[in-house]
mmCIF file of C-alpha atoms in Angstrom:
data_model
loop_
_atom_site.group_PDB
_atom_site.id
_atom_site.type_symbol
_atom_site.label_atom_id
_atom_site.label_comp_id
_atom_site.label_asym_id
_atom_site.label_seq_id
_atom_site.Cartn_x
_atom_site.Cartn_y
_atom_site.Cartn_z
ATOM 1 C CA PRO B 1 -21.151 -11.703 -32.985
ATOM 2 C CA ALA B 2 -19.651 -11.594 -29.846
ATOM 3 C CA TYR B 3 -17.994 -9.006 -27.696
ATOM 4 C CA ASN B 4 -15.770 -8.823 -24.818
ATOM 5 C CA ILE B 5 -16.454 -6.027 -21.790
ATOM 6 C CA ILE B 6 -13.529 -3.886 -20.393
ATOM 7 C CA SER B 7 -13.582 -1.548 -17.680
ATOM 8 C CA THR B 8 -10.455 0.082 -15.821
ATOM 9 C CA ILE B 9 -9.941 1.528 -12.548
ATOM 10 C CA LYS B 10 -6.479 3.891 -13.147
ATOM 11 C CA GLY B 11 -4.083 3.481 -10.278
ATOM 12 C CA SER B 12 -1.000 5.630 -9.513
ATOM 13 C CA GLU B 13 1.338 3.086 -11.133
ATOM 14 C CA ASN B 14 1.981 1.803 -14.503
ATOM 15 C CA GLU B 15 1.567 -1.978 -14.043
ATOM 16 C CA LYS B 16 -1.542 -3.680 -14.508
ATOM 17 C CA ILE B 17 -3.745 -6.389 -12.640
ATOM 18 C CA ILE B 18 -6.514 -8.370 -14.724
ATOM 19 C CA ILE B 19 -9.710 -9.940 -13.077
ATOM 20 C CA THR B 20 -11.580 -11.637 -15.513
ATOM 21 C CA ALA B 21 -14.981 -14.047 -15.696
ATOM 22 C CA HIS B 22 -16.877 -15.173 -18.588
ATOM 23 C CA TYR B 23 -20.139 -14.428 -18.998
ATOM 24 C CA ASP B 24 -21.396 -16.970 -21.867
ATOM 25 C CA HIS B 25 -22.788 -20.478 -21.065
ATOM 26 C CA LEU B 26 -24.108 -23.485 -22.854
ATOM 27 C CA GLY B 27 -27.881 -22.684 -22.942
ATOM 28 C CA LEU B 28 -30.582 -24.321 -21.767
ATOM 29 C CA SER B 29 -30.839 -27.994 -20.774
ATOM 30 C CA LYS B 30 -33.453 -30.661 -21.442
ATOM 31 C CA SER B 31 -35.450 -29.558 -18.371
ATOM 32 C CA GLY B 32 -35.438 -26.235 -19.183
ATOM 33 C CA ILE B 33 -33.864 -25.195 -16.690
ATOM 34 C CA TYR B 34 -30.696 -22.746 -17.407
ATOM 35 C CA TYR B 35 -27.314 -24.139 -15.351
ATOM 36 C CA GLY B 36 -25.427 -20.911 -15.619
ATOM 37 C CA ALA B 37 -25.974 -19.831 -12.242
ATOM 38 C CA ASP B 38 -22.273 -21.140 -11.540
ATOM 39 C CA ASP B 39 -20.815 -21.184 -14.481
ATOM 40 C CA ASN B 40 -20.240 -18.152 -14.922
ATOM 41 C CA ALA B 41 -22.813 -15.747 -13.784
ATOM 42 C CA SER B 42 -20.546 -16.707 -9.777
ATOM 43 C CA GLY B 43 -17.455 -15.524 -11.301
ATOM 44 C CA VAL B 44 -19.203 -12.411 -13.213
ATOM 45 C CA ALA B 45 -20.623 -10.949 -9.994
ATOM 46 C CA ALA B 46 -17.913 -11.525 -8.309
ATOM 47 C CA MET B 47 -15.698 -9.834 -10.580
ATOM 48 C CA LEU B 48 -18.450 -6.738 -10.205
ATOM 49 C CA GLU B 49 -18.384 -7.095 -6.645
ATOM 50 C CA LEU B 50 -14.654 -6.823 -6.725
ATOM 51 C CA ALA B 51 -14.890 -3.824 -9.098
ATOM 52 C CA ARG B 52 -16.626 -2.103 -6.927
ATOM 53 C CA VAL B 53 -14.801 -2.281 -3.155
ATOM 54 C CA PHE B 54 -11.300 -1.180 -5.499
ATOM 55 C CA LYS B 55 -13.306 1.917 -6.779
ATOM 56 C CA GLU B 56 -14.647 2.678 -3.259
ATOM 57 C CA ASN B 57 -11.108 1.975 -1.616
ATOM 58 C CA GLY B 58 -8.405 2.860 -4.250
ATOM 59 C CA ILE B 59 -5.430 1.115 -5.368
ATOM 60 C CA GLN B 60 -2.067 1.724 -6.329
ATOM 61 C CA LYS B 61 -1.776 -0.642 -9.477
ATOM 62 C CA GLN B 62 -4.411 -0.398 -12.499
ATOM 63 C CA LEU B 63 -7.077 -3.038 -12.932
ATOM 64 C CA VAL B 64 -8.488 -3.915 -15.428
ATOM 65 C CA PHE B 65 -11.816 -6.026 -15.671
ATOM 66 C CA ILE B 66 -12.969 -8.015 -18.477
ATOM 67 C CA ALA B 67 -15.902 -10.131 -19.169
ATOM 68 C CA PHE B 68 -15.096 -12.497 -22.308
ATOM 69 C CA SER B 69 -17.827 -14.102 -24.494
ATOM 70 C CA CYS B 70 -17.127 -17.369 -26.105
ATOM 71 C CA GLU B 71 -15.270 -19.124 -23.468
ATOM 72 C CA GLU B 72 -17.262 -22.112 -23.644
ATOM 73 C CA ILE B 73 -17.061 -23.072 -27.299
ATOM 74 C CA GLY B 74 -12.926 -22.993 -27.195
ATOM 75 C CA LEU B 75 -11.681 -19.496 -25.056
ATOM 76 C CA LEU B 76 -12.558 -17.746 -28.380
ATOM 77 C CA GLY B 77 -12.893 -14.092 -26.529
ATOM 78 C CA SER B 78 -9.288 -14.233 -24.497
ATOM 79 C CA LYS B 79 -7.865 -15.775 -27.255
ATOM 80 C CA TYR B 80 -8.386 -12.643 -29.239
ATOM 81 C CA PHE B 81 -7.829 -10.431 -26.516
ATOM 82 C CA VAL B 82 -3.944 -11.532 -25.664
ATOM 83 C CA ASP B 83 -3.774 -11.335 -29.948
ATOM 84 C CA ASN B 84 -5.202 -7.555 -29.532
ATOM 85 C CA PRO B 85 -4.288 -5.970 -26.529
ATOM 86 C CA PRO B 86 -5.504 -2.840 -26.284
ATOM 87 C CA PHE B 87 -2.147 -2.448 -23.978
ATOM 88 C CA GLN B 88 1.161 -4.130 -23.676
ATOM 89 C CA LEU B 89 0.369 -7.325 -22.307
ATOM 90 C CA ASN B 90 4.099 -6.683 -20.269
ATOM 91 C CA ASP B 91 2.852 -4.240 -18.209
ATOM 92 C CA VAL B 92 0.674 -7.175 -16.744
ATOM 93 C CA VAL B 93 1.726 -8.522 -13.577
ATOM 94 C CA ALA B 94 -0.727 -11.313 -12.843
ATOM 95 C CA VAL B 95 -4.018 -12.242 -14.101
ATOM 96 C CA VAL B 96 -6.816 -13.288 -11.510
ATOM 97 C CA ASN B 97 -9.697 -15.645 -13.818
ATOM 98 C CA LEU B 98 -12.916 -16.183 -11.717
ATOM 99 C CA ASP B 99 -14.642 -18.685 -13.065
ATOM 100 C CA MET B 100 -17.290 -21.286 -11.024
ATOM 101 C CA VAL B 101 -16.113 -19.732 -7.788
ATOM 102 C CA GLY B 102 -20.100 -19.830 -6.100
ATOM 103 C CA ARG B 103 -19.665 -22.996 -4.559
ATOM 104 C CA LEU B 104 -17.336 -21.913 -1.835
ATOM 105 C CA ARG B 105 -19.861 -23.281 1.536
ATOM 106 C CA LYS B 106 -17.216 -26.026 2.123
ATOM 107 C CA LYS B 107 -14.081 -23.346 2.183
ATOM 108 C CA GLU B 108 -12.652 -25.024 -0.252
ATOM 109 C CA LEU B 109 -10.946 -23.272 -2.969
ATOM 110 C CA THR B 110 -8.929 -24.940 -6.081
ATOM 111 C CA ILE B 111 -6.182 -22.544 -8.314
ATOM 112 C CA ASN B 112 -5.277 -23.869 -11.249
ATOM 113 C CA GLY B 113 -2.808 -21.881 -13.752
ATOM 114 C CA SER B 114 0.563 -20.289 -13.629
ATOM 115 C CA LYS B 115 3.680 -21.782 -13.314
ATOM 116 C CA SER B 116 4.811 -18.354 -11.464
ATOM 117 C CA ASN B 117 5.849 -19.274 -7.912
ATOM 118 C CA GLU B 118 5.392 -15.822 -6.634
ATOM 119 C CA LEU B 119 1.920 -16.324 -7.489
ATOM 120 C CA ARG B 120 1.504 -19.028 -5.295
ATOM 121 C CA ASN B 121 3.610 -18.432 -2.496
ATOM 122 C CA ILE B 122 1.471 -14.989 -2.162
ATOM 123 C CA ILE B 123 -1.616 -17.340 -2.234
ATOM 124 C CA SER B 124 -0.465 -19.948 0.251
ATOM 125 C CA GLY B 125 -0.084 -17.194 2.371
ATOM 126 C CA ILE B 126 -3.418 -16.068 2.642
ATOM 127 C CA SER B 127 -6.006 -17.284 4.470
ATOM 128 C CA GLN B 128 -5.272 -20.879 5.357
ATOM 129 C CA ASN B 129 -6.586 -20.937 8.515
ATOM 130 C CA ASP B 130 -10.076 -20.461 6.787
ATOM 131 C CA PHE B 131 -9.807 -21.957 3.209
ATOM 132 C CA VAL B 132 -8.344 -24.954 1.925
ATOM 133 C CA ILE B 133 -6.162 -24.090 -1.036
ATOM 134 C CA ASN B 134 -5.465 -26.527 -3.465
ATOM 135 C CA PHE B 135 -3.318 -26.408 -6.338
ATOM 136 C CA ASP B 136 -4.107 -27.752 -9.403
ATOM 137 C CA SER B 137 -2.460 -28.284 -12.363
ATOM 138 C CA PRO B 138 -0.027 -25.452 -13.435
ATOM 139 C CA ASP B 139 -0.972 -26.535 -17.475
ATOM 140 C CA GLN B 140 -4.472 -26.293 -16.948
ATOM 141 C CA GLU B 141 -6.179 -24.815 -19.615
ATOM 142 C CA GLN B 142 -9.778 -24.992 -19.405
ATOM 143 C CA SER B 143 -10.607 -21.486 -18.871
ATOM 144 C CA ASP B 144 -9.720 -17.843 -19.575
ATOM 145 C CA HIS B 145 -6.087 -17.906 -17.600
ATOM 146 C CA ALA B 146 -4.931 -20.286 -20.100
ATOM 147 C CA SER B 147 -4.874 -17.427 -22.932
ATOM 148 C CA PHE B 148 -2.338 -15.284 -20.906
ATOM 149 C CA SER B 149 -0.152 -18.194 -19.709
ATOM 150 C CA LYS B 150 0.198 -19.027 -22.856
ATOM 151 C CA LYS B 151 1.482 -15.690 -23.968
ATOM 152 C CA GLY B 152 4.229 -15.832 -20.909
ATOM 153 C CA VAL B 153 1.605 -13.432 -18.407
ATOM 154 C CA PRO B 154 1.399 -15.016 -14.780
ATOM 155 C CA ALA B 155 -2.474 -16.146 -14.453
ATOM 156 C CA ILE B 156 -4.781 -17.951 -11.814
ATOM 157 C CA HIS B 157 -7.933 -19.458 -12.294
ATOM 158 C CA LEU B 158 -10.113 -19.731 -9.095
ATOM 159 C CA PHE B 159 -12.520 -22.662 -8.965
ATOM 160 C CA THR B 160 -14.969 -23.833 -6.625
ATOM 161 C CA ASN B 161 -14.882 -27.505 -7.881
ATOM 162 C CA VAL B 162 -17.562 -29.176 -10.004
ATOM 163 C CA HIS B 163 -20.905 -30.315 -8.666
ATOM 164 C CA PRO B 164 -24.204 -31.939 -9.529
ATOM 165 C CA GLU B 165 -25.636 -28.943 -11.244
ATOM 166 C CA TYR B 166 -22.266 -28.085 -13.457
ATOM 167 C CA HIS B 167 -23.945 -27.410 -16.670
#
């Protein structure tokens, strides 16, 4: 059995922002080293820290935090969620997926997904002096944000790129 783990922080508005990460990984390598620290313990850690900060500071929109299972074997957790949502997906204004965000040392961030120009414009205006932001293909389907995009929900995937310890 596999499980998605969901938590919410209620806001004063009905609109929702979903923040996601996946907590599964591929397992042990031949050397016995478990290379899941970036893919995707970094995403889960970032998601938990965001939940802590938002809980302490309050919000207007409702935040939904989801740790998905089975991303590594075909986005099964997120596909299940969007096919069986516990609330109307049309209440979701954005999904921010954190997958492999642990290598921000170079201050370079790649953003995959979302055909939504509004999301891209918001992101383009944030911290341009501090970070290099690369927009990748809006059709990129290698992480859980893709399950939402296929249902018409604006969704992005934050990513600090592949490296030698990837998987």
